[in-house]
XYZ file of C-alpha atoms in Angstrom:
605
model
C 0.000 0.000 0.000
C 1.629 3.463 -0.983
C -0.071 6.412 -1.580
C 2.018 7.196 -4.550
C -0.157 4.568 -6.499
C -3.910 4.587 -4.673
C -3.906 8.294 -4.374
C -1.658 9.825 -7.310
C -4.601 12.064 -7.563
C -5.722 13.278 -4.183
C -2.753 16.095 -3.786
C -5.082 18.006 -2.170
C -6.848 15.687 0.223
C -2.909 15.059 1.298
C -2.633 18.324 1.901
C -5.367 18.415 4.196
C -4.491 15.336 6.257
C -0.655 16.141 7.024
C -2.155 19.970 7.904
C -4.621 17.705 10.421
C -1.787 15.460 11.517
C 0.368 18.716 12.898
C -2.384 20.566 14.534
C -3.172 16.961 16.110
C 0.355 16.756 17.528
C 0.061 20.555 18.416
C -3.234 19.736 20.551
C -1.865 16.908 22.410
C 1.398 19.278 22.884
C -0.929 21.632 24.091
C -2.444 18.959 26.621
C 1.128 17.891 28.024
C 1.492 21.688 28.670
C -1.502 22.056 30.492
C -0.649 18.644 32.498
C 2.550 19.865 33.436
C 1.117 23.319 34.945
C -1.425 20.923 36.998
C 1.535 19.079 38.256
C 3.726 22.038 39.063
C 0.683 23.828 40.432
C -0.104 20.377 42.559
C 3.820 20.214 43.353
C 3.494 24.083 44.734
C 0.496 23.834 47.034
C 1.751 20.339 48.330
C 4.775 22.737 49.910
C 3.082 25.427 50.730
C 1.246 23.015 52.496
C 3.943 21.824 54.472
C 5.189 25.104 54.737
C 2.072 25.699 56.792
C 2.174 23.396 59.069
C 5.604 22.673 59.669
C 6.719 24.251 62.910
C 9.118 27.106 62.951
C 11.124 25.552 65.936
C 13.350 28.808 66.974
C 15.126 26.973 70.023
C 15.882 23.718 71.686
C 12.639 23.702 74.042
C 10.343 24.236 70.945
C 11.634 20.972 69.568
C 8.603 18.508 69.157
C 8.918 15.499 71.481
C 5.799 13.658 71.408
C 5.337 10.613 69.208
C 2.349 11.646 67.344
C 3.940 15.161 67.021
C 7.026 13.212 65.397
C 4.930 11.350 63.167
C 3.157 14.383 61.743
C 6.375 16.186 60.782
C 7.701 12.936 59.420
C 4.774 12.945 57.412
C 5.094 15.987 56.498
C 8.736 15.713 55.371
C 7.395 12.751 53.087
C 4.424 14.900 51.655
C 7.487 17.279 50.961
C 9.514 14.763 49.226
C 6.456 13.563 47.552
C 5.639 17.017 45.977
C 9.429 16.997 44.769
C 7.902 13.553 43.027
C 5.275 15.668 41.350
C 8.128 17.981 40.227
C 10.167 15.036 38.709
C 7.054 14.017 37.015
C 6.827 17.627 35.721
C 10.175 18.211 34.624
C 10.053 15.041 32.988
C 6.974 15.529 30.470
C 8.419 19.292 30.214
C 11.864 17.772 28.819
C 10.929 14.410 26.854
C 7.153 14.637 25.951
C 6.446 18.697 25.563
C 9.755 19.867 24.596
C 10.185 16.663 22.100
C 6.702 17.337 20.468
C 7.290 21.081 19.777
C 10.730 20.195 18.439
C 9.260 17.761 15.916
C 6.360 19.841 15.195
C 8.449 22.449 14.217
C 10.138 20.186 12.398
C 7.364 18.047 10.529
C 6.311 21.854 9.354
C 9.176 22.179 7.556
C 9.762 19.011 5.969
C 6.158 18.939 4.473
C 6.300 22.342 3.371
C 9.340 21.095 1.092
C 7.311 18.234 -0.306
C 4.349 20.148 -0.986
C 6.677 22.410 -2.736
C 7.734 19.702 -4.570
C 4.507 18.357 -5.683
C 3.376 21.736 -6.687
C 6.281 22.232 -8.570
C 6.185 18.604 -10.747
C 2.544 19.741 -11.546
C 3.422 23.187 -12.639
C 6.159 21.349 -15.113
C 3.367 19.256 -16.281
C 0.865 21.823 -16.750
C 3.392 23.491 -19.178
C 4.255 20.397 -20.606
C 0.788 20.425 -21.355
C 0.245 23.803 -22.559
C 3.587 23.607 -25.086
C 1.570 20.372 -26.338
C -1.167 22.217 -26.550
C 0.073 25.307 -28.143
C 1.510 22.968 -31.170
C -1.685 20.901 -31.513
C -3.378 24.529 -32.338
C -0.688 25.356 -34.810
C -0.725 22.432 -36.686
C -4.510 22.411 -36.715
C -4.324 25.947 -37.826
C -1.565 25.211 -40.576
C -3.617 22.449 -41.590
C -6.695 24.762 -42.207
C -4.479 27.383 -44.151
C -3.484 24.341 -46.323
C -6.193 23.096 -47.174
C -8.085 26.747 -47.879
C -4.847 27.259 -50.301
C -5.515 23.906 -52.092
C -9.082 24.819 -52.754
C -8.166 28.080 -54.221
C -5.453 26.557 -56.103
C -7.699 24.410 -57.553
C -10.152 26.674 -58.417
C -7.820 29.152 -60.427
C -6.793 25.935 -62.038
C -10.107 24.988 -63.872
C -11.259 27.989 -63.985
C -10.229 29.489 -67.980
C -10.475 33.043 -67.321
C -7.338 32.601 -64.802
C -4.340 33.167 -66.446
C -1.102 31.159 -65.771
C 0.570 33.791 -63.550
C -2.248 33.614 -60.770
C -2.606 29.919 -61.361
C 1.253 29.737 -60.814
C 1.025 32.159 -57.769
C -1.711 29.886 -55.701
C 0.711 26.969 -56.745
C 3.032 28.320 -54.315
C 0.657 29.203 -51.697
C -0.318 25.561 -51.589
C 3.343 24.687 -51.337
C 4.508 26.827 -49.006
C 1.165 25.955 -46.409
C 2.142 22.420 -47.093
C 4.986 22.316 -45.883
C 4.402 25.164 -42.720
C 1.566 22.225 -41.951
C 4.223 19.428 -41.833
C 6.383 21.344 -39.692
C 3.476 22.057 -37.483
C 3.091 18.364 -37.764
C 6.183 17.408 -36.922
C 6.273 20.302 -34.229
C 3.543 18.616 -32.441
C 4.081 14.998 -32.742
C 6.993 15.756 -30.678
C 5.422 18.074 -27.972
C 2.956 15.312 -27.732
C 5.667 12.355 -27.346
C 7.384 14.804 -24.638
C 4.344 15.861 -22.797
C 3.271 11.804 -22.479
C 7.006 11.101 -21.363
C 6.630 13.840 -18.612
C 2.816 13.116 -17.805
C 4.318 9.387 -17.346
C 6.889 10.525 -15.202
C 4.812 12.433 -12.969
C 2.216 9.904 -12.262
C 4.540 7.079 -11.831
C 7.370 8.348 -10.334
C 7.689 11.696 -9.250
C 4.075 11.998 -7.545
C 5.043 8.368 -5.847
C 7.992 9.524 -4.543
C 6.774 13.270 -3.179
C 3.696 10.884 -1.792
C 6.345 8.393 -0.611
C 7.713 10.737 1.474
C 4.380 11.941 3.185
C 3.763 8.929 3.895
C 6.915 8.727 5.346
C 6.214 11.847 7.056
C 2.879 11.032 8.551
C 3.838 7.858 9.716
C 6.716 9.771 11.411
C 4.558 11.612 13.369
C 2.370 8.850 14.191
C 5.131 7.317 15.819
C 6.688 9.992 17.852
C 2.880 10.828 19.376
C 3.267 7.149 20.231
C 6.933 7.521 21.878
C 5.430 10.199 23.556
C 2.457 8.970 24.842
C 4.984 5.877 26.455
C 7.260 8.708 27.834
C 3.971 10.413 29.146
C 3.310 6.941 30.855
C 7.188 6.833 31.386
C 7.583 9.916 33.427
C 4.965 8.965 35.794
C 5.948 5.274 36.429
C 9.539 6.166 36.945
C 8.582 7.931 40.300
C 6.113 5.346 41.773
C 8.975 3.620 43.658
C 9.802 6.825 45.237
C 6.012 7.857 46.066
C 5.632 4.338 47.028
C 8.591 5.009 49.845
C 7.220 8.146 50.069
C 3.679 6.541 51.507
C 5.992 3.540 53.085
C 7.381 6.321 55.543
C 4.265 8.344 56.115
C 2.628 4.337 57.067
C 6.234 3.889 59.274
C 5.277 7.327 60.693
C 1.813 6.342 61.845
C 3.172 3.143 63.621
C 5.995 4.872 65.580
C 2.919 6.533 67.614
C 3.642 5.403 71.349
C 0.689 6.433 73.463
C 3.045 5.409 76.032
C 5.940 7.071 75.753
C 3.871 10.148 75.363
C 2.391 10.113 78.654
C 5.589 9.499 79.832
C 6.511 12.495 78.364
C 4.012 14.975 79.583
C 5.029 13.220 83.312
C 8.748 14.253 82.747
C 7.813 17.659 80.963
C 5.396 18.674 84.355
C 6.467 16.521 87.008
C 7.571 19.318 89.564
C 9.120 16.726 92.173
C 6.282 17.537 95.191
C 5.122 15.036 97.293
C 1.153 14.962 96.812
C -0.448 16.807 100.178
C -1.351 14.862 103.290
C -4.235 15.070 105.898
C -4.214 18.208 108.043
C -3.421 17.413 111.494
C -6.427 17.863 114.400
C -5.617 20.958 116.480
C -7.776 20.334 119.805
C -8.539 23.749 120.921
C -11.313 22.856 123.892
C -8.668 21.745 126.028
C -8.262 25.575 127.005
C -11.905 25.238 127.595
C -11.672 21.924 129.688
C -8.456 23.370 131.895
C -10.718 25.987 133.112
C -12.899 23.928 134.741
C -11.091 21.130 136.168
C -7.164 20.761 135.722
C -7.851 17.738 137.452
C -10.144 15.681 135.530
C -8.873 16.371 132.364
C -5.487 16.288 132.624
C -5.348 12.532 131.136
C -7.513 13.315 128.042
C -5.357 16.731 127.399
C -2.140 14.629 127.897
C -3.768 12.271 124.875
C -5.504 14.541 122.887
C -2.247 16.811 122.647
C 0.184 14.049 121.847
C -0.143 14.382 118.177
C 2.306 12.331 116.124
C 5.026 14.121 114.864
C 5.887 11.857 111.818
C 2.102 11.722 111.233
C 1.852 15.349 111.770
C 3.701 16.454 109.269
C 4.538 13.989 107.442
C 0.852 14.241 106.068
C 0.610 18.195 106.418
C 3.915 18.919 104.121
C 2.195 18.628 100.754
C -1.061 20.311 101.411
C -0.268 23.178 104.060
C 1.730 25.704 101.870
C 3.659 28.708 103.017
C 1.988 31.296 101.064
C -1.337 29.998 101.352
C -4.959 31.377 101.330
C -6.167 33.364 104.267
C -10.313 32.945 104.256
C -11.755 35.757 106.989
C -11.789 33.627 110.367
C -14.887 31.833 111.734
C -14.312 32.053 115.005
C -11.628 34.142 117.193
C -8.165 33.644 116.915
C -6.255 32.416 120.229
C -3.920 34.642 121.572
C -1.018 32.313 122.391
C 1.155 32.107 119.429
C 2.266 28.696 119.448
C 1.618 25.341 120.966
C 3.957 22.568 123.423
C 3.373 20.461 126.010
C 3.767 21.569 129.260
C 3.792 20.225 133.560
C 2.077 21.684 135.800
C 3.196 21.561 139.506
C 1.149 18.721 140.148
C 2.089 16.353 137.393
C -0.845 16.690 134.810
C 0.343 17.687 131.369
C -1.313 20.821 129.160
C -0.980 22.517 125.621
C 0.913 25.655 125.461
C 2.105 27.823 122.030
C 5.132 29.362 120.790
C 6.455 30.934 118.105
C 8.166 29.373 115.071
C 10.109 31.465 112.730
C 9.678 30.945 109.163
C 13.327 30.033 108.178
C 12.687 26.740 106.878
C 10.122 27.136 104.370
C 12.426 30.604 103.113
C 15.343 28.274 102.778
C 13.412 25.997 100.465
C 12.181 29.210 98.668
C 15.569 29.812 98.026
C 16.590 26.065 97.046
C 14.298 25.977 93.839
C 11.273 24.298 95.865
C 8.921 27.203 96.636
C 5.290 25.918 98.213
C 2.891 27.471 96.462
C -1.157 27.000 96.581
C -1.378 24.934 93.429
C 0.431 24.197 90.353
C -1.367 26.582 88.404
C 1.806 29.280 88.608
C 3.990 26.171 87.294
C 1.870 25.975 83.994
C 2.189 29.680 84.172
C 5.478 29.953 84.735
C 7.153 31.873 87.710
C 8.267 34.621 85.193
C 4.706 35.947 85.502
C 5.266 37.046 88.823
C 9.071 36.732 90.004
C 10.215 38.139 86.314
C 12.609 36.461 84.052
C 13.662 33.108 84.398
C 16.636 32.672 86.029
C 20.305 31.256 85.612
C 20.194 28.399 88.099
C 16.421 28.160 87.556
C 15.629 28.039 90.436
C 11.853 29.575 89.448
C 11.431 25.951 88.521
C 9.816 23.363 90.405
C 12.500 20.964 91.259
C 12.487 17.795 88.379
C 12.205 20.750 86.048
C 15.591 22.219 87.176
C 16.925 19.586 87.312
C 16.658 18.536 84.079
C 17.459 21.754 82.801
C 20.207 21.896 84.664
C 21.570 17.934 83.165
C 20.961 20.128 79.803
C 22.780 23.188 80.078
C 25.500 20.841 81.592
C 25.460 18.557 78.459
C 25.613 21.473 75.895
C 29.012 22.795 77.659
C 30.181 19.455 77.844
C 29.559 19.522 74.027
C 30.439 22.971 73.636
C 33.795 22.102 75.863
C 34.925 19.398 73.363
C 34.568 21.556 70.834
C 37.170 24.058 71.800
C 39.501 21.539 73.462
C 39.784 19.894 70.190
C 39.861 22.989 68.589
C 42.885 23.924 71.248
C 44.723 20.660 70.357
C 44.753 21.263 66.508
C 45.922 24.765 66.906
C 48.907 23.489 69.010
C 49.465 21.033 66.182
C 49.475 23.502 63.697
C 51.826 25.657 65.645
C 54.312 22.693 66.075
C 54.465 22.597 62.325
C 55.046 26.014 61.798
C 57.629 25.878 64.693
C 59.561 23.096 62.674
C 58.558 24.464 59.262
C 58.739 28.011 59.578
C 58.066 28.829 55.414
C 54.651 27.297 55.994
C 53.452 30.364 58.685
C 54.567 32.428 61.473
C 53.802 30.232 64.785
C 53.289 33.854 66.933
C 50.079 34.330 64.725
C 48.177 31.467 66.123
C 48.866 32.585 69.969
C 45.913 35.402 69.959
C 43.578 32.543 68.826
C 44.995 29.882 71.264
C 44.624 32.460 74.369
C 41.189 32.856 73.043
C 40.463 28.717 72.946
C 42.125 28.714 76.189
C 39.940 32.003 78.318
C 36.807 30.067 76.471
C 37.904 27.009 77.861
C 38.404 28.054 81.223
C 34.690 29.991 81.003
C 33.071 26.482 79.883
C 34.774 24.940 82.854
C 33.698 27.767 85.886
C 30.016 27.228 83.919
C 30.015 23.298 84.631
C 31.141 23.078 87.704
C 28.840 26.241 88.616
C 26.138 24.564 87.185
C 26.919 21.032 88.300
C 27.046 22.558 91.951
C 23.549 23.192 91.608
C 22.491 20.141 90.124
C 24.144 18.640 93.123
C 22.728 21.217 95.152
C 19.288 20.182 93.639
C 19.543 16.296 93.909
C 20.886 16.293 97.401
C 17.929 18.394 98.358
C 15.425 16.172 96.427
C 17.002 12.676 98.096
C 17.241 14.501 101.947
C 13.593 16.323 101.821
C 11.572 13.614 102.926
C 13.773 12.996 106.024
C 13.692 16.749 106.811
C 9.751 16.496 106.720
C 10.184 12.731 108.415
C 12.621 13.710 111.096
C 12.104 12.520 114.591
C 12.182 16.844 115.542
C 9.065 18.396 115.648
C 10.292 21.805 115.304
C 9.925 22.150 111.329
C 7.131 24.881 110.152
C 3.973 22.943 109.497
C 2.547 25.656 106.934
C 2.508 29.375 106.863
C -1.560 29.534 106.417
C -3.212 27.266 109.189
C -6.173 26.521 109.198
C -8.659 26.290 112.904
C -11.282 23.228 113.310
C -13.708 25.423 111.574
C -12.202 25.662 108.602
C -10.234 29.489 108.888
C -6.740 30.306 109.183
C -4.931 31.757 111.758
C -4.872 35.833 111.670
C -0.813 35.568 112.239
C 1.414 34.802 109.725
C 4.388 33.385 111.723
C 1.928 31.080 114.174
C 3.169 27.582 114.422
C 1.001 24.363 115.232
C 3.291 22.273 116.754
C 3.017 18.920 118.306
C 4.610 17.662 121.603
C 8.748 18.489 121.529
C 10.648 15.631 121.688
C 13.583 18.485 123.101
C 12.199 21.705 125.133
C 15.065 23.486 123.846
C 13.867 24.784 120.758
C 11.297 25.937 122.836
C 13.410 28.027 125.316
C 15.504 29.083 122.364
C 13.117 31.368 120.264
C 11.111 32.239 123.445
C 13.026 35.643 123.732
C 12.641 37.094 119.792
C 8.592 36.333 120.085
C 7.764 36.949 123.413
C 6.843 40.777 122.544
C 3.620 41.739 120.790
C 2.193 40.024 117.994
C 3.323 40.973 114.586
C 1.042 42.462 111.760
C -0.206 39.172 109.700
C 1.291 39.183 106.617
C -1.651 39.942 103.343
C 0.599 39.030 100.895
C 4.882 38.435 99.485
C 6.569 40.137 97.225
C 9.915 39.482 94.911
C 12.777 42.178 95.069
C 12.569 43.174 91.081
C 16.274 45.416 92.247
C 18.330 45.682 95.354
C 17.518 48.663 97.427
C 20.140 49.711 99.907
C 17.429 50.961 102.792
C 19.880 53.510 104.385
C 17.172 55.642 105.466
C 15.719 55.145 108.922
C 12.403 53.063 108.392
C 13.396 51.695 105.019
C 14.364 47.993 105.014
C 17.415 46.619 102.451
C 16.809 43.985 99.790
C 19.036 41.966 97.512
C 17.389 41.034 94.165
C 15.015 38.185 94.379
C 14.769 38.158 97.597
C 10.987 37.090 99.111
C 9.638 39.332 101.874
C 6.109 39.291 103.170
C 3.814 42.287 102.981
C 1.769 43.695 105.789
C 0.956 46.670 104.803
C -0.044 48.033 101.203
C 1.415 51.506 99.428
C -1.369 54.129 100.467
C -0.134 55.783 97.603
C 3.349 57.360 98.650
C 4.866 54.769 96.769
C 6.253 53.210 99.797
C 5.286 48.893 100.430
C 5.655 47.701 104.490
C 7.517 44.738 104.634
C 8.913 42.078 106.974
C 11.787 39.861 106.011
C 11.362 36.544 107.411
C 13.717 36.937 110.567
C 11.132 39.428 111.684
C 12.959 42.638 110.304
C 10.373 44.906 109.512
C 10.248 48.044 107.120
C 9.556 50.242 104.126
C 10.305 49.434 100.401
C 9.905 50.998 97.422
C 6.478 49.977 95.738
C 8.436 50.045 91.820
C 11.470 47.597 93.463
C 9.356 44.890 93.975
C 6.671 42.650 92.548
C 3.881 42.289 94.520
C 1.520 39.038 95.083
C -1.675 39.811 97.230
C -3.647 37.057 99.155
C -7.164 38.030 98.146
C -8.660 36.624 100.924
C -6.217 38.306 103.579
C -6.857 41.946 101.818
C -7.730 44.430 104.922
C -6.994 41.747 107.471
């Protein structure tokens, strides 16, 4: 089958198809282009995606740690790598399918311009083929005629008798000479006609086949390339479906590294502030005042019982529940005026309850270790810096597993940090060995500014660790000895700062003690002297030293920064805070110097 031969006469239906065949290639072009725009535009909002919702992690703490928070940014990172799949896939068509086609269209334009050129030209040649045929045909036709009108007149003059010989003579030659013009004519034409059949012949059976040959040719071309391409269309997306395939494989890996577990675990380590959970409040019997009034006598064996609290019970149970800056609810019933409670002999043998004073060093010392008893662990989801400012350098504002851990951080980072510069030391001494022993290669004095400077930020990292170790040490020993500080066999530790009465209130005073029986009267005897005058003000409230004040004036009172006083009196607008430090020194502070934390239920106390 060849066109050449079934359609030597359908030039122009040719003409039409190969047009048809290029704009067909053009369209699918044109669909590969729009194709590749979805996949780019796919490929885009697949990052932007991620973009989204990928966290912008600006420091260590920000860090996701959870299990299903891993997974998602795994997943994520996939999705990423799977819209660099759709990119592939993009670039891909762009280069072997889109790019290809336009090439070849470009191409195929060309090359069957040139043999439609050619085609048109072998008709042209036989059209004047044609015509020269032609054009001799009507000449000797038209010869013809003249001869044969100049043998009829010749033979005319000839039997005609009134002629005479000269005209007779005269058409003689006529005939002659149109003879012979009609034979050349004759001639003329039989050979225009044998050349116009040789070329007609030529054209249809050779010249036509080939030009149609090489349409063919053509058009079968393209046929195949829109095949190749539709394969590399196919191509482009099956080369990246191992890829995608991992692609999914990690985002399925992703969803079975979720560990429930481990993240409960995790929000234990992340907000477990090393308390001890709070224990039963003690029973503070105060009818036995009521029962010595009437008979010493009769009650002195139920006083003696009912007084005899257990001191490891006592606070042992109290320590988690009775904090120092607690709650002060308005009093239900009046306040006692002795200050603290002890067992006591009278003269003949019967035991009662007295009180006394304990100051509030203890709980201010664990303040001041990192432990602070607050009344709930609202201000640790809060963070201290809301109300004792910025965090500080040995966190201590930090409950005490928080700090810790913080502190076994900052202590691995220098560590890290530490390595860093020692190697960093060791290489520069290498280096200045060589130039030492090679002095072409470098001048060994030029390395000495940068070893002093390894060595000063070597000697920093090392003050840091041990500073910081210190108060991890500081921290641990403290977590390991507090329950035998609250468990000891001495009664004497402060039970809470905020007591509470059988009814339910709290004490009006501030530094009032509940105390069980002493196990040794001379803790007893030995704060008797700095509360035995009058009661102090109750405190309504602490405070944080923001900035030291010196307190040289008469009536002012000194602070170092981030120190805790109690307040007991509130600026009246002078700009002046009352304060008492918690060995009883009393005095005035400036209102700006200090960050202030009322008790709302102590206000006007």
């Amino acid at each position: 089958m060849s066109w050449g031969t079934e359609l030597w006469d359908q030039f122009d239906s040719l003409d039409k198809h190969t047009q048809w065949g290029i704009d067909f290639l053009e369209r699918y072009a044109k669909f590969v282009k729009e194709r590749i725009e979805i996949e780019q535009n796919y490929a885009k909002q697949l990052r932007n995606l991620v973009k989204k919702y990928c966290p912008k992690r600006s420091t260590k703490d920000e860090e996701p740690r959870f299990t299903s928070c891993i997974a998602f940014f795994n997943i994520l990172n996939e999705l990423n790598d799977y819209a660099g799949q759709r990119e592939v896939v993009a670039e891909e068509m762009a280069h072997r399918v889109y790019g290809e086609l336009m090439r070849y269209a470009h191409d195929l334009k060309t090359e069957r311009k040139m043999h439609l050129q050619e085609g048109r030209k072998a008709q042209q040649y036989l059209d004047m083929c044609w015509k020269q045929m032609d054009n001799s045909k009507k000449k000797f036709e038209r010869e013809c005629r003249e001869a044969e009108k100049a043998q009829q007149s010749y033979e005319r003059l000839d039997n005609d008798t009134n002629a005479t010989k000269a005209d007779v003579e005269k058409a003689k030659q006529q005939l002659n000479l149109r003879t012979h013009m009609a034979d050349e004519n004759k001639n003329e034409y039989a050979a225009q006609l044998q050349n116009f059949n040789g070329e007609q012949h030529k054209h249809f059976y050779v010249v036509i086949p080939q030009i149609y040959k090489q349409l063919q040719e053509m058009d079968e071309r393209r046929t195949i390339k829109l095949s190749e391409c539709y394969r590399g269309f196919a191509d482009s997306e099956r080369k990246v479906i191992p890829i995608i395939s991992k692609c999914l494989e990690g985002m399925i890996l992703a969803a079975k590294s979720v560990d429930e577990r481990r993240d409960s675990q995790m929000v234990v380590d992340s907000f477990k502030s090393g308390f001890e959970p709070p224990g039963d409040f003690p029973f503070e019997d105060y009818s036995q005042h009521i029962y010595r009034t009437i008979s010493d006598g009769t009650i002195s064996a139920s006083k003696q019982e009912s007084g005899k609290v257990d001191a490891k019970t006592t606070v042992g149970k109290a320590k988690g529940k009775l904090w120092l800056f607690g709650k002060k609810p308005k009093p239900q019933s009046p306040p006692l005026t002795p200050t603290s409670l002890f067992t006591s002999s009278t003269p003949n043998g019967s035991q009662f309850l007295t009180f006394s004073i304990e100051p509030v060093h203890y709980c201010m010392n664990e303040i001041k270790t990192g432990k602070p008893r607050i009344p709930s662990f609202r201000s640790l989801k809060r963070g201290w810096s809301v109300k004792m400012g910025p965090a500080l350098e040995d966190f201590s504002h930090l409950p005490p597993e928080q700090r810790r851990k913080k502190l076994q951080q900052r202590i691995d980072e220098l560590n890290r940090e530490l390595q860093k510069e020692s190697d960093q030391k060791e290489a520069l001494n290498k280096m200045k060995d060589v130039y030492e022993k090679n002095p072409q290669m470098g001048d060994p004095g030029s390395l000495q500014p940068k070893l002093a400077e390894t060595m000063n930020n070597i000697d920093r990292l090392r003050m840091e660790i041990h500073k910081n170790e210190a108060w991890l040490s500081e921290v641990e020993g403290k977590t390991g000895g507090r329950g035998d500080r609250r468990h000891s066999s001495d009664i004497n530790h402060l039970v809470t700062q905020g007591r509470e009465s059988p009814e339910g209130s709290y004490t009006d005073d501030a530094n009032q003690e509940v105390r069980g029986p002493p196990q040794q009267h001379g803790h007893h005897s030995e704060f008797d002297d700095e509360f035995e005058d009058d009661d102090p003000l109750p405190a309504i409230g602490h405070c944080k030293a923001i900035y030291p004040f010196d307190g040289h004036n008469e009536g002012t009172l000194a602070m170092k920064e981030g120190e805790v006083l109690y307040i007991i009196e509130e600026d009246k607008g002078d700009g002046w805070t009352r304060a008492r430090r918690q060995n009883g020194e009393e005095g005035y502070v400036p209102t700006s110097y200090i960050d202030v934390t009322l008790e709302k239920n102590s206000k006007g106390s």
